[in-house]
Amino acid sequence: MSIDRVPLFCWALLATSFSVVFAIPSLTAASALLELERLYGFHFFGAQAGGDPLLWQHLFWIFGHPDVYIIFLPAVGIVGSIVPVFARHSMVAYPWVALATVLTALLGFGVWVHHMFAVGLPQVSLAFIAAASMLIAIPSGIQVFAWLATLVRGRPRIDTALLYVLGFIVVFVIGGITGVMFAAIPFDQQTTDSYFVVAHFHYVLVGGAVFPMIAGAYYWFPKITGRLLDERIGTVGFWLVFVGFNLTFFPMHIAGLMGMPRRVYTYPDDMGWGVYNLLSTIGAVVLTLGVLTIGANVALSLLRGRLAGSDPWGGNTLEWTTSSPPPAYNFAVIPVVTGRDPAWDERAREDDRRRLERGELVFPEGHETVSTTPFAGDLQGPIEMPEDSWWPLALAASLALVFVGLIASLDLLAVAGGVLVAVSLAGWQWPREAAA
Amino acid sequence: MTTIAYVDGRFPRSPAWWGMLLFITTEATLFALFLVSYFYLRFESIGPWPPNGSDPKLLVPTVMTALLMASSVPAYLADTSIRRGDVDRLRFYLASTLVLGAAFLALQAYEYHDKLRSLRPQDDAYGSLFYTITGLHGAHVIVGLVLLGWVLFWAIRGRYGAHRCVPVEISSLYWHFVHVVWLFVYLSLYLSPRL
C-alpha cells in the first residue's frame, strides 16, 4: 500500500505519533527537573537561587499544546474513516486532508506560548505565536470543508455514527471560532482564566475528540464484537448527549464574558451568573443520561445485538473484508492495495483470492510479514515480527515501580524496580538460538 | 515458500532498528530540552555565568571528549565486522569500545569528585543544571556500556553471525548517539561560558 493510498486514519496516527515522539520528552524533562527540585533541593523553577517559574510553563506547554493535537488528531482520523462510508462516496480532496493533518501536527509545536499570553512575555514573541495560532485555522478549515463536500456529493445514510460526526462538526466549528478569537492577544488577555476558556476547550476537546470517539465506537463495535449497536437507542443517546453538551457548556461562554473566573468553586449571589450556572447544571444531568444510554446500549447489544456479518456498513477499508471479529491472523493473504477504497475494489480483492490459491504473499509459518518501501510501497522482503512475550509488560510494570518509589520517596522500592527493569530487559533480549 | 517480485538490493530495516532510531529521537529531544533550559536560565540570570565566576576546567572534559569520539570508531567497526561474519574482530572491537567508554566514565567520576568540593548541585541553578545535564549523559553512557557488555557476552558465546547481527547494529547506533550528543553537552557546558 503506497502512502498516497493509506486510510486517513493511518495518516492521522502517523501525525499523532510524530507529535508523541517530540512532545512527550518535554513532559519528561519538566517532571524530572521538578522532582529534582522538590526532592533533592535542586534549583530550576524557584526564583530564589537563579531558577525561573516561567521555565516550567514553557516546558509544560511545549508538551501541552502538541498534546492537544495528540488528543484531537486520532479523532480526525476516525471522522475521515466514517464520512466516506456513510456518504457512500470516496473522500473528497484526500491529499489535502492528509497534508492538513500533518500540517496541524507540525504547527502544533509552534503555538505553545498562546497558553502564556498573560504572563508578561515580549511583544515580538507574542506576535509570532499569535500568527502561528491563527494559521491552525487553515488546515482545520480544509478538513471541515472536505468532510462537508464528501457528504454533499454522496448519498448520506444518517446512522448513529454519522450523527455523532455531524454533531462533532457543529461543536468543533464553534470551538474553532472561539479558538481563533484567543489568537487575538488583546481578546485573550481580557478573557484569560475565565469561564470563556473553559467553554472553548470543552467545545474543542469534547466536540473534537469525544464525539468522534463515540462515533468510532458505533462504527467499529460490530467489527470488534460481531454484533451491531442498537440504532434506536443510539439515536436517543445522541440527542441527549448533543443537547446536554451544548446546554452544559454554551452558557459558560456568557458567564465567562461576564467575568466568572475558572478554578474558583463559588461566587457571590449578586454577580448575575446564577442562571447560566443553573443551565449548565441541568445540561450536565442531560449529558450524564446520554452517556448512560450509550453504556446501556453497549451492554444490551453485547448480549443480544443484531449479528453484523463481515461488512454491515458497506465500508471502504480492508477491515470490512474480513470476518467480525477478525481471525487472529487478520488476513490469510496480504492484500495488495491499488486504490484509496480497497474494499470497494472488486477486481483487486479477486486478485488477492487468486494469490491465496497460488500461495503468494501468504506467510503460513510463524510471525512474518512483508517489508515495503515507506513511500511507494514496493515489496522489499519478508521480515520477522516480534513473537508473543510477557517481558514488555514486566518492563512497564517495573518502570512504574521505579517511579512510584521515586514519587513516594521509597528509595528501596525504586532500586528494586530498577533491578526488575534490568531483568525484564535481559529476559526480553535473550538471544533465541545459536547463529547458523 | 512464495514467489514475490521484491525490490532488488535493498535490505529491509528490522523493526528493532526503527525502534532504536525512535528511542534515539526521544532521547535527543530530551537533551535538547535540558540544554534549552540551561540557556534559558543562563540568559535570564544577572551577573557572571557561572555565578561563582570560575569557568569550568577544560583539560579533563576535553580528554573525555577525545575518548568518546575515539570509541565510536571500534563501535562502527564492530558493526561492519559482523556483517562480514567476522566474529573474532567483533569481539575485539566491542571490547575496545567498552574500555574507552569505561575510561570516559572513570574520568567523569574524577571530575565530579574534584568539582563537588567547590560546587554542589543544590548551590544554585547553574550547579543544578551542570550536574543534571552531565549526569543525564553519564546515565546514557552507563546504559550504553551495559548494552555493549551484553552484546559482547553473547558474541563470546557465538550467538551472532552475518545474518544475526541486529543487536550489534542497534547497540552501535545507540553508542554513536551517546558520542554525538556529548559534543553538544561539551560545547554548551564547557566551551560556551568562555565565549
PDB file of C-alpha atoms in Angstrom, chain B residues 42-193:
ATOM      1  CA  ARG B  42      21.639  31.439  31.777  1.00  0.00           C
ATOM      2  CA  PHE B  43      20.264  34.326  29.717  1.00  0.00           C
ATOM      3  CA  GLU B  44      17.671  35.194  32.371  1.00  0.00           C
ATOM      4  CA  SER B  45      20.390  35.373  35.033  1.00  0.00           C
ATOM      5  CA  ILE B  46      22.018  38.584  36.158  1.00  0.00           C
ATOM      6  CA  GLY B  47      25.767  38.753  36.745  1.00  0.00           C
ATOM      7  CA  PRO B  48      28.585  36.441  35.679  1.00  0.00           C
ATOM      8  CA  TRP B  49      27.997  32.900  34.348  1.00  0.00           C
ATOM      9  CA  PRO B  50      28.857  30.574  36.033  1.00  0.00           C
ATOM     10  CA  PRO B  51      27.734  32.574  39.068  1.00  0.00           C
ATOM     11  CA  ASN B  52      30.816  31.806  41.175  1.00  0.00           C
ATOM     12  CA  GLY B  53      32.928  33.329  38.409  1.00  0.00           C
ATOM     13  CA  SER B  54      35.162  30.364  37.594  1.00  0.00           C
ATOM     14  CA  ASP B  55      34.741  28.865  34.141  1.00  0.00           C
ATOM     15  CA  PRO B  56      34.668  25.051  34.131  1.00  0.00           C
ATOM     16  CA  LYS B  57      38.127  23.488  33.771  1.00  0.00           C
ATOM     17  CA  LEU B  58      38.717  22.174  30.266  1.00  0.00           C
ATOM     18  CA  LEU B  59      41.525  19.600  30.450  1.00  0.00           C
ATOM     19  CA  VAL B  60      39.629  16.591  31.803  1.00  0.00           C
ATOM     20  CA  PRO B  61      36.423  17.108  29.771  1.00  0.00           C
ATOM     21  CA  THR B  62      38.489  17.580  26.609  1.00  0.00           C
ATOM     22  CA  VAL B  63      40.256  14.261  27.198  1.00  0.00           C
ATOM     23  CA  MET B  64      36.818  12.725  27.880  1.00  0.00           C
ATOM     24  CA  THR B  65      35.573  14.127  24.563  1.00  0.00           C
ATOM     25  CA  ALA B  66      38.524  12.613  22.716  1.00  0.00           C
ATOM     26  CA  LEU B  67      37.952   9.205  24.363  1.00  0.00           C
ATOM     27  CA  LEU B  68      34.268   9.165  23.460  1.00  0.00           C
ATOM     28  CA  MET B  69      34.912  10.280  19.868  1.00  0.00           C
ATOM     29  CA  ALA B  70      37.556   7.578  19.545  1.00  0.00           C
ATOM     30  CA  SER B  71      35.188   4.941  20.974  1.00  0.00           C
ATOM     31  CA  SER B  72      32.770   5.417  18.081  1.00  0.00           C
ATOM     32  CA  VAL B  73      35.368   4.016  15.663  1.00  0.00           C
ATOM     33  CA  PRO B  74      35.511   0.472  17.127  1.00  0.00           C
ATOM     34  CA  ALA B  75      31.719   0.592  17.574  1.00  0.00           C
ATOM     35  CA  TYR B  76      31.411   1.225  13.830  1.00  0.00           C
ATOM     36  CA  LEU B  77      33.979  -1.465  13.001  1.00  0.00           C
ATOM     37  CA  ALA B  78      32.187  -3.988  15.249  1.00  0.00           C
ATOM     38  CA  ASP B  79      29.077  -3.457  13.126  1.00  0.00           C
ATOM     39  CA  THR B  80      30.888  -3.858   9.775  1.00  0.00           C
ATOM     40  CA  SER B  81      32.822  -6.920  11.057  1.00  0.00           C
ATOM     41  CA  ILE B  82      29.752  -8.921  12.000  1.00  0.00           C
ATOM     42  CA  ARG B  83      28.088  -8.108   8.689  1.00  0.00           C
ATOM     43  CA  ARG B  84      31.045  -9.940   7.105  1.00  0.00           C
ATOM     44  CA  GLY B  85      30.604 -12.688   9.696  1.00  0.00           C
ATOM     45  CA  ASP B  86      33.960 -11.944  11.353  1.00  0.00           C
ATOM     46  CA  VAL B  87      33.205 -12.853  14.974  1.00  0.00           C
ATOM     47  CA  ASP B  88      36.810 -12.508  16.222  1.00  0.00           C
ATOM     48  CA  ARG B  89      37.027  -8.887  15.156  1.00  0.00           C
ATOM     49  CA  LEU B  90      33.546  -8.257  16.511  1.00  0.00           C
ATOM     50  CA  ARG B  91      34.700  -9.305  19.992  1.00  0.00           C
ATOM     51  CA  PHE B  92      37.882  -7.239  19.747  1.00  0.00           C
ATOM     52  CA  TYR B  93      36.100  -4.067  18.620  1.00  0.00           C
ATOM     53  CA  LEU B  94      33.304  -4.428  21.177  1.00  0.00           C
ATOM     54  CA  ALA B  95      35.880  -4.825  23.958  1.00  0.00           C
ATOM     55  CA  SER B  96      37.748  -1.745  22.680  1.00  0.00           C
ATOM     56  CA  THR B  97      34.556   0.339  22.741  1.00  0.00           C
ATOM     57  CA  LEU B  98      33.835  -0.849  26.274  1.00  0.00           C
ATOM     58  CA  VAL B  99      37.315   0.084  27.503  1.00  0.00           C
ATOM     59  CA  LEU B 100      37.147   3.577  26.003  1.00  0.00           C
ATOM     60  CA  GLY B 101      33.625   4.137  27.354  1.00  0.00           C
ATOM     61  CA  ALA B 102      34.618   2.944  30.825  1.00  0.00           C
ATOM     62  CA  ALA B 103      37.601   5.310  30.739  1.00  0.00           C
ATOM     63  CA  PHE B 104      35.205   8.155  29.917  1.00  0.00           C
ATOM     64  CA  LEU B 105      33.052   7.285  32.930  1.00  0.00           C
ATOM     65  CA  ALA B 106      36.085   6.995  35.216  1.00  0.00           C
ATOM     66  CA  LEU B 107      37.209  10.477  34.185  1.00  0.00           C
ATOM     67  CA  GLN B 108      33.691  11.830  34.740  1.00  0.00           C
ATOM     68  CA  ALA B 109      33.715  10.370  38.256  1.00  0.00           C
ATOM     69  CA  TYR B 110      37.095  12.012  38.853  1.00  0.00           C
ATOM     70  CA  GLU B 111      35.764  15.349  37.541  1.00  0.00           C
ATOM     71  CA  TYR B 112      32.690  15.155  39.820  1.00  0.00           C
ATOM     72  CA  HIS B 113      34.888  14.281  42.807  1.00  0.00           C
ATOM     73  CA  ASP B 114      37.039  17.327  42.128  1.00  0.00           C
ATOM     74  CA  LYS B 115      34.212  19.727  41.311  1.00  0.00           C
ATOM     75  CA  LEU B 116      31.878  18.816  44.192  1.00  0.00           C
ATOM     76  CA  ARG B 117      34.319  20.460  46.585  1.00  0.00           C
ATOM     77  CA  SER B 118      33.595  23.898  45.081  1.00  0.00           C
ATOM     78  CA  LEU B 119      30.085  23.434  43.603  1.00  0.00           C
ATOM     79  CA  ARG B 120      27.172  21.294  44.745  1.00  0.00           C
ATOM     80  CA  PRO B 121      24.000  20.809  42.663  1.00  0.00           C
ATOM     81  CA  GLN B 122      21.949  22.406  45.470  1.00  0.00           C
ATOM     82  CA  ASP B 123      24.040  25.602  45.465  1.00  0.00           C
ATOM     83  CA  ASP B 124      22.311  27.426  42.616  1.00  0.00           C
ATOM     84  CA  ALA B 125      20.615  26.943  39.244  1.00  0.00           C
ATOM     85  CA  TYR B 126      23.984  26.687  37.498  1.00  0.00           C
ATOM     86  CA  GLY B 127      25.121  23.830  39.722  1.00  0.00           C
ATOM     87  CA  SER B 128      21.762  22.077  39.304  1.00  0.00           C
ATOM     88  CA  LEU B 129      21.950  22.352  35.516  1.00  0.00           C
ATOM     89  CA  PHE B 130      25.585  21.281  35.321  1.00  0.00           C
ATOM     90  CA  TYR B 131      25.166  18.085  37.328  1.00  0.00           C
ATOM     91  CA  THR B 132      21.740  17.251  35.890  1.00  0.00           C
ATOM     92  CA  ILE B 133      22.842  17.504  32.254  1.00  0.00           C
ATOM     93  CA  THR B 134      26.232  15.803  32.665  1.00  0.00           C
ATOM     94  CA  GLY B 135      24.573  13.233  34.942  1.00  0.00           C
ATOM     95  CA  LEU B 136      21.897  12.510  32.322  1.00  0.00           C
ATOM     96  CA  HIS B 137      24.657  11.948  29.792  1.00  0.00           C
ATOM     97  CA  GLY B 138      26.589   9.752  32.212  1.00  0.00           C
ATOM     98  CA  ALA B 139      23.455   7.655  32.707  1.00  0.00           C
ATOM     99  CA  HIS B 140      23.230   7.201  28.937  1.00  0.00           C
ATOM    100  CA  VAL B 141      26.898   6.104  28.865  1.00  0.00           C
ATOM    101  CA  ILE B 142      26.183   3.527  31.592  1.00  0.00           C
ATOM    102  CA  VAL B 143      23.192   2.210  29.616  1.00  0.00           C
ATOM    103  CA  GLY B 144      25.418   2.015  26.521  1.00  0.00           C
ATOM    104  CA  LEU B 145      28.118   0.093  28.395  1.00  0.00           C
ATOM    105  CA  VAL B 146      25.565  -2.381  29.758  1.00  0.00           C
ATOM    106  CA  LEU B 147      24.150  -2.797  26.250  1.00  0.00           C
ATOM    107  CA  LEU B 148      27.589  -3.355  24.672  1.00  0.00           C
ATOM    108  CA  GLY B 149      28.655  -5.633  27.537  1.00  0.00           C
ATOM    109  CA  TRP B 150      25.536  -7.715  26.972  1.00  0.00           C
ATOM    110  CA  VAL B 151      26.251  -7.950  23.255  1.00  0.00           C
ATOM    111  CA  LEU B 152      29.917  -8.829  23.927  1.00  0.00           C
ATOM    112  CA  PHE B 153      28.825 -11.589  26.320  1.00  0.00           C
ATOM    113  CA  TRP B 154      26.669 -13.198  23.641  1.00  0.00           C
ATOM    114  CA  ALA B 155      29.306 -12.527  20.968  1.00  0.00           C
ATOM    115  CA  ILE B 156      31.805 -14.557  23.024  1.00  0.00           C
ATOM    116  CA  ARG B 157      29.255 -17.354  23.242  1.00  0.00           C
ATOM    117  CA  GLY B 158      28.940 -17.239  19.460  1.00  0.00           C
ATOM    118  CA  ARG B 159      25.341 -16.138  19.104  1.00  0.00           C
ATOM    119  CA  TYR B 160      25.934 -13.626  16.321  1.00  0.00           C
ATOM    120  CA  GLY B 161      26.732 -14.021  12.650  1.00  0.00           C
ATOM    121  CA  ALA B 162      26.354 -12.255   9.316  1.00  0.00           C
ATOM    122  CA  HIS B 163      22.611 -12.981   9.325  1.00  0.00           C
ATOM    123  CA  ARG B 164      22.038 -12.403  13.033  1.00  0.00           C
ATOM    124  CA  CYS B 165      23.619  -9.033  13.591  1.00  0.00           C
ATOM    125  CA  VAL B 166      20.736  -6.703  14.536  1.00  0.00           C
ATOM    126  CA  PRO B 167      21.688  -6.445  18.264  1.00  0.00           C
ATOM    127  CA  VAL B 168      25.210  -5.373  17.258  1.00  0.00           C
ATOM    128  CA  GLU B 169      23.864  -2.947  14.675  1.00  0.00           C
ATOM    129  CA  ILE B 170      21.482  -1.159  17.016  1.00  0.00           C
ATOM    130  CA  SER B 171      23.853  -1.085  20.016  1.00  0.00           C
ATOM    131  CA  SER B 172      26.421   0.522  17.762  1.00  0.00           C
ATOM    132  CA  LEU B 173      23.829   3.027  16.556  1.00  0.00           C
ATOM    133  CA  TYR B 174      22.982   3.914  20.166  1.00  0.00           C
ATOM    134  CA  TRP B 175      26.653   4.340  21.010  1.00  0.00           C
ATOM    135  CA  HIS B 176      27.133   6.806  18.135  1.00  0.00           C
ATOM    136  CA  PHE B 177      24.236   8.810  19.560  1.00  0.00           C
ATOM    137  CA  VAL B 178      25.860   8.877  23.012  1.00  0.00           C
ATOM    138  CA  HIS B 179      29.001  10.214  21.355  1.00  0.00           C
ATOM    139  CA  VAL B 180      27.308  12.857  19.200  1.00  0.00           C
ATOM    140  CA  VAL B 181      25.075  14.192  21.973  1.00  0.00           C
ATOM    141  CA  TRP B 182      28.133  14.571  24.214  1.00  0.00           C
ATOM    142  CA  LEU B 183      29.581  17.035  21.685  1.00  0.00           C
ATOM    143  CA  PHE B 184      26.540  19.282  22.276  1.00  0.00           C
ATOM    144  CA  VAL B 185      26.908  18.920  26.047  1.00  0.00           C
ATOM    145  CA  TYR B 186      30.633  19.721  25.798  1.00  0.00           C
ATOM    146  CA  LEU B 187      30.039  22.779  23.596  1.00  0.00           C
ATOM    147  CA  SER B 188      27.241  24.123  25.802  1.00  0.00           C
ATOM    148  CA  LEU B 189      28.507  23.434  29.312  1.00  0.00           C
ATOM    149  CA  TYR B 190      32.275  23.659  28.931  1.00  0.00           C
ATOM    150  CA  LEU B 191      33.134  25.787  25.889  1.00  0.00           C
ATOM    151  CA  SER B 192      30.265  28.283  25.638  1.00  0.00           C
ATOM    152  CA  PRO B 193      30.903  30.034  29.024  1.00  0.00           C
TER     153      PRO B 193
END
